[in-house]
Short mmCIF file of C-alpha atoms and ligand atoms in Angstrom, two decimals:
data_model
loop_
_atom_site.label_atom_id
_atom_site.label_comp_id
_atom_site.label_asym_id
_atom_site.label_seq_id
_atom_site.Cartn_x
_atom_site.Cartn_y
_atom_site.Cartn_z
CA MET G 1 45.64 58.13 24.38
CA VAL G 2 43.18 58.48 21.35
CA GLU G 3 42.10 61.99 20.95
CA VAL G 4 38.15 62.11 20.57
CA GLY G 5 37.04 65.44 19.14
CA LEU G 6 33.63 66.81 19.40
CA ASN G 7 32.01 65.60 16.07
CA TYR G 8 28.82 67.04 17.07
CA GLU G 9 27.34 70.35 18.04
CA PRO G 10 27.19 71.16 21.97
CA MET G 11 23.71 71.06 23.40
CA VAL G 12 23.36 74.54 24.70
CA PHE G 13 20.42 75.78 26.72
CA PRO G 14 20.55 79.65 26.75
CA PRO G 15 18.71 81.69 29.59
CA LEU G 16 14.78 81.71 29.21
CA LYS G 17 12.90 84.79 28.13
CA GLY G 18 10.06 84.50 30.59
CA GLU G 19 8.05 82.10 28.36
CA LYS G 20 5.94 79.62 30.26
CA ALA G 21 4.87 76.35 28.39
CA GLU G 22 1.01 75.99 28.27
CA LEU G 23 -0.32 72.66 29.75
CA SER G 24 -1.21 70.05 27.16
CA GLN G 25 -4.79 68.36 27.28
CA ILE G 26 -2.94 65.13 28.62
CA GLN G 27 -1.13 67.40 31.35
CA LYS G 28 -4.64 68.63 32.42
CA ASP G 29 -6.09 65.29 32.65
CA ILE G 30 -3.50 64.32 35.09
CA LEU G 31 -3.90 67.04 37.46
CA LYS G 32 -7.82 66.35 37.41
CA LEU G 33 -7.03 62.79 38.25
CA LYS G 34 -4.53 63.44 40.79
CA LYS G 35 -7.25 65.45 42.61
CA GLU G 36 -9.85 62.92 42.30
CA LYS G 37 -7.53 60.09 43.80
CA ASN G 38 -6.20 62.29 46.46
CA ALA G 39 -2.53 61.44 44.96
CA VAL G 40 0.85 63.19 45.25
CA ILE G 41 3.15 62.94 42.10
CA LEU G 42 6.78 62.95 43.08
CA ALA G 43 9.37 63.20 40.27
CA HIS G 44 12.97 62.62 40.01
CA ASN G 45 15.09 65.35 38.25
CA TYR G 46 15.62 63.01 35.28
CA GLN G 47 12.15 62.63 34.29
CA ILE G 48 10.92 64.09 30.96
CA LYS G 49 10.05 67.93 31.42
CA GLU G 50 6.12 67.22 30.81
CA ILE G 51 6.16 65.12 33.80
CA GLN G 52 8.46 67.42 35.99
CA ASP G 53 5.80 70.21 35.05
CA VAL G 54 2.93 68.21 36.66
CA ALA G 55 4.62 66.96 39.77
CA ASP G 56 4.07 68.29 43.24
CA PHE G 57 7.51 67.71 43.92
CA VAL G 58 10.74 67.23 41.78
CA GLY G 59 14.03 66.40 43.39
CA ASP G 60 16.88 63.96 44.22
CA SER G 61 16.58 60.62 45.65
CA LEU G 62 17.09 62.11 49.36
CA GLY G 63 14.36 64.77 48.81
CA LEU G 64 11.99 62.38 47.32
CA ALA G 65 12.55 59.86 50.10
CA TYR G 66 11.71 62.56 52.79
CA ASN G 67 8.61 63.65 50.58
CA ALA G 68 7.30 60.17 50.43
CA GLU G 69 7.73 59.86 54.14
CA GLU G 70 5.75 62.91 54.97
CA THR G 71 2.97 62.89 52.56
CA ASP G 72 -0.56 62.46 53.92
CA ALA G 73 -1.88 61.77 50.18
CA ASP G 74 -3.62 58.34 49.76
CA VAL G 75 -1.64 57.46 46.60
CA ILE G 76 2.08 58.21 45.80
CA VAL G 77 2.59 58.24 42.11
CA PHE G 78 6.40 57.83 41.70
CA CYS G 79 8.00 59.13 38.56
CA GLY G 80 11.22 57.72 38.80
CA VAL G 81 12.78 54.23 38.76
CA HIS G 82 11.82 51.10 40.70
CA PHE G 83 14.11 51.40 43.53
CA MET G 84 12.97 54.83 44.23
CA ALA G 85 9.32 53.79 44.20
CA GLU G 86 10.28 50.82 46.50
CA THR G 87 11.99 53.21 48.89
CA ALA G 88 8.62 55.40 49.02
CA LYS G 89 6.69 52.22 49.89
CA ILE G 90 9.25 51.13 52.60
CA VAL G 91 9.18 54.61 54.36
CA ASN G 92 5.41 54.99 54.01
CA PRO G 93 3.91 51.43 53.85
CA THR G 94 0.33 52.39 54.23
CA LYS G 95 0.31 54.32 51.35
CA LYS G 96 -0.58 52.85 47.75
CA VAL G 97 2.64 53.52 45.80
CA ILE G 98 2.42 53.33 41.96
CA LEU G 99 5.05 53.71 39.16
CA PRO G 100 4.08 54.58 35.58
CA ASP G 101 6.40 51.70 34.17
CA LEU G 102 7.07 48.82 36.47
CA ASP G 103 10.04 47.78 34.18
CA ALA G 104 11.92 51.13 34.91
CA GLY G 105 14.92 49.62 36.54
CA CYS G 106 18.62 50.78 37.21
CA SER G 107 21.84 49.25 36.08
CA LEU G 108 23.33 50.01 39.52
CA SER G 109 20.53 48.10 41.14
CA ASP G 110 21.03 45.18 38.79
CA ALA G 111 24.64 45.38 39.63
CA CYS G 112 24.17 44.00 43.03
CA PRO G 113 21.59 41.05 43.41
CA GLU G 114 20.49 40.31 46.72
CA GLU G 115 21.88 36.60 46.71
CA ARG G 116 25.35 37.87 45.85
CA LEU G 117 25.57 40.09 48.86
CA LYS G 118 24.15 37.49 50.90
CA GLU G 119 26.95 35.14 49.86
CA PHE G 120 29.53 37.95 50.56
CA LYS G 121 28.21 38.56 53.81
CA ASP G 122 28.11 34.91 54.80
CA LYS G 123 31.82 34.85 54.14
CA ASN G 124 32.54 38.22 55.69
CA PRO G 125 30.14 38.22 58.81
CA ASN G 126 31.53 41.48 60.50
CA ILE G 127 31.31 43.67 57.53
CA TYR G 128 29.45 46.92 57.83
CA VAL G 129 27.33 47.30 54.65
CA VAL G 130 26.76 50.91 53.56
CA ALA G 131 24.23 50.72 50.51
CA TYR G 132 23.69 53.57 48.01
CA ILE G 133 19.91 53.85 47.75
CA ASN G 134 20.11 52.79 44.12
CA CYS G 135 19.53 49.12 45.09
CA SER G 136 16.62 46.59 45.64
CA ALA G 137 14.62 46.38 48.80
CA GLY G 138 16.29 42.89 49.19
CA VAL G 139 19.73 44.50 49.16
CA LYS G 140 18.42 47.25 51.64
CA ALA G 141 17.17 44.58 53.81
CA LEU G 142 20.85 43.13 54.20
CA SER G 143 22.42 46.57 54.88
CA ASP G 144 23.34 48.53 57.97
CA VAL G 145 22.72 51.86 56.66
CA ILE G 146 21.63 53.49 53.20
CA CYS G 147 22.98 56.68 51.72
CA THR G 148 22.21 58.79 48.62
CA SER G 149 24.71 60.91 46.61
CA GLY G 150 23.44 63.71 48.43
CA ASN G 151 24.29 62.64 51.98
CA ALA G 152 26.93 59.86 51.44
CA LYS G 153 29.84 61.70 52.97
CA LYS G 154 27.85 62.58 56.08
CA ILE G 155 26.66 58.95 56.31
CA VAL G 156 30.00 57.29 55.95
CA ASP G 157 31.46 59.86 58.60
CA GLN G 158 29.02 58.30 61.17
CA VAL G 159 29.85 54.67 60.86
CA PRO G 160 31.61 53.41 63.99
CA LYS G 161 35.32 53.72 63.44
CA ASP G 162 36.12 50.17 64.08
CA LYS G 163 33.83 48.80 61.41
CA GLU G 164 35.19 47.53 58.03
CA ILE G 165 32.85 49.05 55.35
CA LEU G 166 31.72 47.34 52.08
CA PHE G 167 30.06 49.98 50.05
CA VAL G 168 27.53 48.76 47.39
CA PRO G 169 26.62 48.96 44.59
CA ASP G 170 28.40 51.96 42.86
CA GLN G 171 32.08 51.71 42.73
CA ASN G 172 32.45 55.22 41.42
CA LEU G 173 30.56 57.05 44.14
CA GLY G 174 32.23 54.73 46.73
CA GLU G 175 35.72 55.81 45.51
CA TRP G 176 34.71 59.52 45.67
CA VAL G 177 33.06 59.08 49.03
CA SER G 178 36.44 57.25 50.34
CA GLN G 179 38.37 60.22 48.96
CA GLN G 180 35.97 62.77 50.62
CA THR G 181 36.06 61.02 54.10
CA GLY G 182 39.49 59.42 54.06
CA ARG G 183 37.77 56.14 55.09
CA LYS G 184 39.09 52.91 53.42
CA MET G 185 36.03 50.96 52.10
CA GLN G 186 35.62 47.78 49.78
CA LEU G 187 33.85 48.76 46.73
CA TRP G 188 31.40 46.47 45.09
CA PRO G 189 32.07 46.66 41.37
CA GLY G 190 28.94 48.22 40.04
CA SER G 191 28.41 51.30 37.95
CA CYS G 192 25.87 53.45 36.47
CA TYR G 193 25.79 52.52 32.66
CA ALA G 194 24.76 56.16 31.67
CA HIS G 195 27.20 58.20 33.96
CA VAL G 196 30.31 56.04 32.80
CA LEU G 197 29.57 57.11 29.45
CA PHE G 198 30.94 60.67 30.19
CA THR G 199 34.65 60.81 29.19
CA PHE G 200 37.59 62.89 30.10
CA ASN G 201 38.38 63.49 26.47
CA ALA G 202 34.83 64.61 25.44
CA LEU G 203 34.46 66.83 28.42
CA HIS G 204 37.93 68.27 28.00
CA LYS G 205 37.05 69.34 24.33
CA LEU G 206 33.87 70.95 25.49
CA LYS G 207 35.66 72.82 28.26
CA GLU G 208 38.07 74.13 25.75
CA LYS G 209 35.01 75.61 23.64
CA PHE G 210 33.44 76.89 26.80
CA PRO G 211 36.24 78.17 29.07
CA GLU G 212 34.14 80.24 31.26
CA ALA G 213 31.65 77.72 32.30
CA LYS G 214 31.77 75.88 35.47
CA ILE G 215 31.60 72.06 35.53
CA VAL G 216 29.22 70.28 37.73
CA ALA G 217 29.40 66.56 37.71
CA HIS G 218 27.44 63.67 39.54
CA PRO G 219 29.53 61.42 41.77
CA GLU G 220 28.62 58.26 39.61
CA CYS G 221 30.94 59.58 37.00
CA VAL G 222 34.39 58.12 36.52
CA LYS G 223 37.54 59.76 38.70
CA THR G 224 38.87 61.28 35.53
CA VAL G 225 35.65 63.06 34.87
CA ARG G 226 35.06 63.94 38.32
CA ASP G 227 38.66 65.29 38.46
CA LEU G 228 37.74 67.92 35.63
CA ALA G 229 34.80 69.17 37.58
CA HIS G 230 34.66 72.24 39.77
CA GLU G 231 31.84 70.64 41.76
CA VAL G 232 30.93 66.97 42.31
CA CYS G 233 27.68 66.61 44.05
CA SER G 234 24.03 65.02 43.93
CA THR G 235 21.42 66.56 41.45
CA GLU G 236 19.79 68.65 43.95
CA LYS G 237 23.03 70.22 45.14
CA MET G 238 23.59 71.08 41.49
CA VAL G 239 20.72 73.32 41.77
CA HIS G 240 22.16 75.19 44.79
CA TYR G 241 25.62 75.38 43.16
CA CYS G 242 24.69 76.87 39.96
CA ARG G 243 22.22 79.39 41.69
CA ASP G 244 24.95 80.45 44.30
CA ASN G 245 28.06 80.33 42.08
CA PRO G 246 28.45 83.73 40.31
CA ALA G 247 29.29 82.23 36.78
CA ASP G 248 26.66 82.57 34.20
CA SER G 249 27.24 79.19 32.45
CA PHE G 250 27.51 75.64 33.54
CA ILE G 251 28.59 72.21 31.96
CA VAL G 252 26.09 69.80 33.59
CA VAL G 253 27.75 66.31 33.64
CA THR G 254 24.70 64.21 34.49
CA GLU G 255 21.42 63.10 32.89
CA THR G 256 20.38 65.65 30.48
CA ALA G 257 16.73 66.15 31.90
CA MET G 258 18.45 67.74 35.01
CA ILE G 259 18.78 70.96 32.70
CA HIS G 260 14.79 71.43 32.73
CA ARG G 261 14.95 71.68 36.39
CA LEU G 262 17.98 74.02 36.36
CA GLN G 263 16.32 76.22 33.90
CA LYS G 264 13.11 76.47 35.97
CA GLU G 265 14.96 77.39 38.96
CA ILE G 266 17.56 79.63 37.38
CA PRO G 267 16.10 80.95 34.30
CA ASN G 268 18.94 83.68 33.79
CA LYS G 269 21.96 81.25 33.26
CA THR G 270 23.09 79.01 30.42
CA PHE G 271 23.45 75.26 30.82
CA ILE G 272 25.40 72.91 28.62
CA ALA G 273 24.73 69.23 28.41
CA GLY G 274 27.54 67.00 29.57
CA PRO G 275 28.95 65.08 26.42
CA THR G 276 29.81 61.42 25.85
CA ASN G 277 32.42 60.29 23.03
CA THR G 278 29.47 60.07 20.54
CA CYS G 279 26.80 62.33 21.63
CA ALA G 280 25.99 65.98 23.07
CA CYS G 281 23.75 64.52 25.66
CA ASN G 282 23.22 61.53 27.77
CA GLU G 283 19.78 60.11 28.81
CA CYS G 284 19.10 57.28 31.23
CA ARG G 285 16.83 54.80 29.37
CA PHE G 286 15.22 53.50 32.53
CA MET G 287 14.20 57.05 33.70
CA LYS G 288 12.74 57.73 30.19
CA MET G 289 10.44 54.58 30.21
CA ASN G 290 7.98 56.64 32.20
CA THR G 291 6.07 58.66 29.54
CA ILE G 292 3.20 61.13 30.24
CA GLU G 293 0.59 58.73 28.85
CA LYS G 294 1.79 56.08 31.13
CA LEU G 295 1.70 58.64 33.92
CA ARG G 296 -2.02 59.36 33.14
CA ASP G 297 -2.86 55.52 32.74
CA CYS G 298 -1.34 54.67 35.97
CA LEU G 299 -3.30 57.38 37.75
CA ALA G 300 -6.49 56.36 36.04
CA ASP G 301 -5.89 52.42 36.94
CA LEU G 302 -4.05 53.26 40.23
CA GLY G 303 -1.47 50.75 39.12
CA PRO G 304 0.97 49.17 38.49
CA GLU G 305 1.55 49.11 42.20
CA ILE G 306 4.55 48.52 43.89
CA VAL G 307 4.37 45.45 46.45
CA ILE G 308 7.10 44.30 48.83
CA PRO G 309 6.81 41.25 51.19
CA LYS G 310 6.19 42.68 54.75
CA SER G 311 9.37 40.85 56.16
CA ILE G 312 11.62 42.30 53.43
CA ARG G 313 9.91 45.70 53.91
CA GLU G 314 10.41 45.81 57.71
CA LYS G 315 14.17 44.76 57.66
CA ALA G 316 14.83 47.46 54.66
CA TYR G 317 13.21 50.02 56.87
CA GLU G 318 15.81 49.92 59.52
CA PRO G 319 18.77 51.13 57.44
CA LEU G 320 16.59 53.58 55.72
CA LYS G 321 15.31 55.05 59.03
CA ARG G 322 19.14 55.27 60.11
CA MET G 323 19.74 57.10 56.93
CA LEU G 324 17.00 59.58 57.50
CA GLU G 325 18.08 60.28 61.18
CA TRP G 326 21.73 60.44 60.52
CA SER G 327 21.30 62.68 57.51
CA LYS G 328 19.27 65.55 59.38
P1 LIG S 1 20.56 61.65 42.77
O1 LIG S 1 20.06 61.22 44.15
O2 LIG S 1 21.50 62.70 42.89
O3 LIG S 1 19.31 62.43 42.22
O4 LIG S 1 21.03 60.73 41.77
C1 LIG S 1 20.11 59.47 41.70
C2 LIG S 1 20.39 58.76 40.40
O5 LIG S 1 20.01 57.77 40.00
C3 LIG S 1 21.62 59.24 39.72
O6 LIG S 1 21.93 58.43 38.68
FE1 LIG S 2 20.19 54.22 37.68
FE2 LIG S 2 22.07 55.45 36.19
FE3 LIG S 2 19.68 55.53 35.44
FE4 LIG S 2 20.46 56.72 37.87
S1 LIG S 2 21.06 57.43 35.85
S2 LIG S 2 18.62 55.50 37.61
S3 LIG S 2 22.10 55.26 38.34
S4 LIG S 2 20.69 53.64 35.38
#
């Protein structure tokens, strides 16, 4: 095995000292526009901190889906990636759903094109498809039930025992769920380009530098990385884990913007960014396509808008509805 040393300074976020960031003019403009348009801003934990700080709700894919379903605002401004905004439209179709950058995609979603899943299903007509929410509306429409990293175990546990499962599109999450549930599943060969950059070697070196820190990792990481973690969970559960655990410091093995959310919720603890072989932190380039300026412009223009053909939207709602029910 090639030994990779940490040839960069670890990125350490010490406890906050009660300082509160002033809102910038553009953030104030966004809050004004939000009121005028009767909009709600939903933001994923991986959004830049300027966006998180003006959002009505910041959370993981599951929390965002529930919030999108429940809102009575006229407009949902979704600060996340395309499949998340599509999910909001599917669960609440009468609302206008807008996304600051329509090109904010996801490598997991791209790994499972609808046509390829359709071909697979044609050859395996009895297969039960559990789809991770990181997929297109077209893939959701071909699936039996959806899951997120926050409820995957609970969902797979409820799939009838006589069914053979195909898990799409994340092989790493699928492998982890299979371990957790003892359920054998066929795994679609997709992965998150960002989470697979975390390596055993880099994390091991960081662990040696911070032996007291607890490691919390996202299940999209590869098994050797997951095996080094004290806890493997969704981004929302990371907040609960770091708050409830008596440790003072945590190595956070997921997209680095997560640390902003953690610091806001738990200001008295230290967070250290999970490392890759070449960098002290790790950002999702798709999540970072949403900028504060694009957020302002999309609120002003009420676009770009998420549009899904009715037939796909209705089919995609069935497995999503099942997830929201099974997950309660
Ligand atoms: P969470 O649902 O845990 O927030 O994960 C979403 C995601 O895209 C992780 O890369
Ligand atoms: Fe997709 Fe990975 Fe980005 Fe999450 S971090 S949105 S899985 S590319």
